[in-house]
Amino acid sequence: MPRFARSRGLLPLAASLILSCGGPARVQAPVSQAISEKVLAARKLQEPLEKHLCQAAVYPTSAADWRAERVPGLSGRGKSFLAALEALCREADGLHLSAVTDISYVRVPGGWSDSHELRGVGLRYEAGFARPPAPRFETISPPEMSIPVSEPPPSGEAPAS
């Protein structure tokens, strides 16, 4: 009789190792899945972005002499410019900021994407600062788009003169 067969502990150990290594691993299903904005609105967890609800003032640009703490990194997305602006403003409300300013486009709709993405800077005013009146939300227009610089044609493709 072979030597390894005499030991009682090695045979079950070897069998369990062989059986545990074989076969595909089970993949656990994701616990949560992304919910679209329409579903959230239908469940009344949040109002749609087309409805203006934010309380923060929105300034397209700010002056350098405003006495306020600046909180960069706010962003908002939406199907239209006003919906993206509302999302940006609601983010400021969630952080308890008084205003949003210095609005710029991060992604302009085009190609495969039809959504707008805006970035802005949140403001917390210092005590005693009289904030200027904010423009009406509906009158804010998209920022001016930069005009691409005209480049010379590639080498060998210049028009003959």
C-alpha positions as a printed NumPy array, in Angstrom:
array([[  0.   ,   0.   ,   0.   ],
       [  1.406,   3.466,  -0.909],
       [  2.671,   5.612,   1.875],
       [  0.297,   8.588,   1.258],
       [ -2.781,   6.357,   1.417],
       [ -1.928,   5.375,   4.989],
       [ -2.28 ,   8.862,   6.349],
       [ -5.927,   9.697,   6.897],
       [ -5.533,  13.499,   6.861],
       [ -3.852,  13.954,   3.478],
       [ -6.417,  12.272,   1.234],
       [ -9.444,  14.351,   2.339],
       [ -7.28 ,  17.479,   2.296],
       [ -6.111,  16.827,  -1.262],
       [ -9.668,  16.091,  -2.412],
       [-11.032,  19.309,  -0.876],
       [ -8.264,  21.368,  -2.508],
       [ -8.951,  19.89 ,  -5.935],
       [-12.71 ,  20.407,  -5.641],
       [-12.468,  23.945,  -4.275],
       [-10.221,  25.188,  -7.115],
       [-12.42 ,  23.989,  -9.957],
       [-15.53 ,  25.583, -11.403],
       [-16.516,  29.155, -12.141],
       [-16.759,  31.65 ,  -9.307],
       [-20.211,  32.938,  -8.475],
       [-20.727,  36.573,  -9.343],
       [-22.901,  38.54 ,  -6.983],
       [-25.61 ,  40.69 ,  -8.567],
       [-25.279,  44.449,  -7.958],
       [-27.073,  45.656,  -4.868],
       [-28.274,  48.927,  -6.374],
       [-28.832,  50.158,  -9.887],
       [-28.889,  53.677, -11.286],
       [-32.318,  55.287, -11.379],
       [-33.185,  57.77 , -14.091],
       [-34.379,  61.257, -13.247],
       [-37.847,  60.504, -14.62 ],
       [-38.199,  57.573, -12.223],
       [-37.089,  59.725,  -9.281],
       [-39.562,  62.433, -10.236],
       [-42.299,  59.827, -10.592],
       [-41.539,  58.557,  -7.101],
       [-41.648,  62.157,  -5.834],
       [-38.158,  61.892,  -4.413],
       [-37.162,  65.016,  -6.286],
       [-38.86 ,  67.546,  -8.462],
       [-37.85 ,  67.625, -12.149],
       [-35.124,  70.088, -13.114],
       [-37.493,  71.997, -15.388],
       [-39.2  ,  73.347, -12.251],
       [-37.243,  76.205, -10.629],
       [-36.882,  75.428,  -6.912],
       [-33.395,  76.527,  -5.886],
       [-32.969,  79.261,  -3.296],
       [-29.357,  80.317,  -4.021],
       [-28.773,  83.444,  -6.093],
       [-27.203,  82.864,  -9.515],
       [-24.684,  85.338, -10.936],
       [-23.091,  84.532, -14.326],
       [-19.919,  86.364, -13.198],
       [-18.726,  87.959,  -9.986],
       [-16.644,  90.981,  -9.117],
       [-13.225,  90.568,  -7.51 ],
       [-14.139,  92.845,  -4.587],
       [-17.005,  90.685,  -3.277],
       [-16.305,  89.696,   0.311],
       [-17.216,  86.039,   0.182],
       [-15.711,  82.614,   0.699],
       [-15.47 ,  80.809,  -2.645],
       [-16.25 ,  77.097,  -2.88 ],
       [-15.106,  75.754,  -6.282],
       [-16.146,  72.506,  -7.886],
       [-19.929,  72.739,  -8.242],
       [-21.407,  71.129, -11.339],
       [-24.82 ,  70.533, -12.839],
       [-26.156,  68.579, -15.812],
       [-29.415,  68.769, -17.681],
       [-31.159,  68.371, -21.028],
       [-31.253,  72.15 , -21.501],
       [-29.133,  75.058, -20.32 ],
       [-31.758,  76.087, -17.738],
       [-32.089,  72.503, -16.435],
       [-28.3  ,  72.288, -15.998],
       [-28.334,  75.68 , -14.286],
       [-31.091,  74.479, -11.949],
       [-29.05 ,  71.354, -11.1  ],
       [-26.018,  73.551, -10.371],
       [-28.129,  75.818,  -8.17 ],
       [-29.665,  72.857,  -6.296],
       [-26.17 ,  71.556,  -5.555],
       [-25.362,  74.941,  -4.011],
       [-28.546,  74.674,  -1.932],
       [-27.478,  71.234,  -0.742],
       [-24.168,  72.679,   0.488],
       [-25.956,  75.649,   2.128],
       [-24.249,  78.206,  -0.111],
       [-25.739,  81.655,  -0.665],
       [-24.97 ,  82.001,  -4.364],
       [-23.419,  80.45 ,  -7.478],
       [-21.195,  82.474,  -9.795],
       [-18.555,  82.23 , -12.548],
       [-20.594,  79.788, -14.624],
       [-18.824,  78.022, -17.484],
       [-19.571,  75.196, -19.884],
       [-17.741,  71.934, -19.322],
       [-19.534,  69.992, -22.033],
       [-21.612,  71.526, -24.752],
       [-24.285,  69.31 , -26.311],
       [-23.19 ,  67.832, -29.579],
       [-22.412,  64.551, -31.228],
       [-23.645,  61.639, -29.148],
       [-24.522,  63.709, -26.068],
       [-27.497,  66.032, -25.876],
       [-26.935,  67.112, -22.278],
       [-25.416,  70.332, -20.977],
       [-22.859,  70.34 , -18.171],
       [-22.059,  73.524, -16.265],
       [-19.506,  74.298, -13.592],
       [-19.585,  77.127, -11.136],
       [-18.2  ,  78.524,  -7.906],
       [-20.3  ,  78.657,  -4.754],
       [-20.292,  81.695,  -2.473],
       [-20.724,  82.159,   1.266],
       [-20.941,  85.863,   2.02 ],
       [-18.979,  87.401,   4.88 ],
       [-20.907,  89.176,   7.628],
       [-21.856,  92.724,   6.717],
       [-21.484,  92.294,   2.935],
       [-24.443,  93.704,   1.006],
       [-24.889,  91.328,  -1.889],
       [-25.97 ,  92.821,  -5.208],
       [-29.369,  91.926,  -6.628],
       [-29.27 ,  88.717,  -8.652],
       [-30.648,  88.631, -12.189],
       [-33.866,  86.722, -12.75 ],
       [-33.212,  83.02 , -13.269],
       [-34.962,  82.88 , -16.669],
       [-32.899,  85.767, -18.074],
       [-29.53 ,  84.041, -17.611],
       [-28.197,  82.924, -20.961],
       [-25.464,  80.433, -21.86 ],
       [-21.907,  81.766, -21.659],
       [-20.276,  82.891, -24.869],
       [-18.568,  80.066, -26.693],
       [-14.916,  80.556, -27.555],
       [-14.109,  80.921, -31.234],
       [-11.496,  78.443, -32.402],
       [ -8.265,  79.992, -33.606],
       [ -7.799,  79.519, -37.329],
       [ -4.835,  77.287, -38.02 ],
       [ -2.761,  77.225, -41.183],
       [ -3.387,  74.253, -43.467],
       [ -1.126,  71.21 , -43.011],
       [  2.145,  71.075, -44.885],
       [  1.674,  70.42 , -48.599],
       [ -2.01 ,  71.463, -48.579],
       [ -1.543,  75.225, -48.773],
       [ -3.328,  76.851, -51.684],
       [ -1.045,  77.68 , -54.585],
       [ -0.355,  81.381, -54.936]])
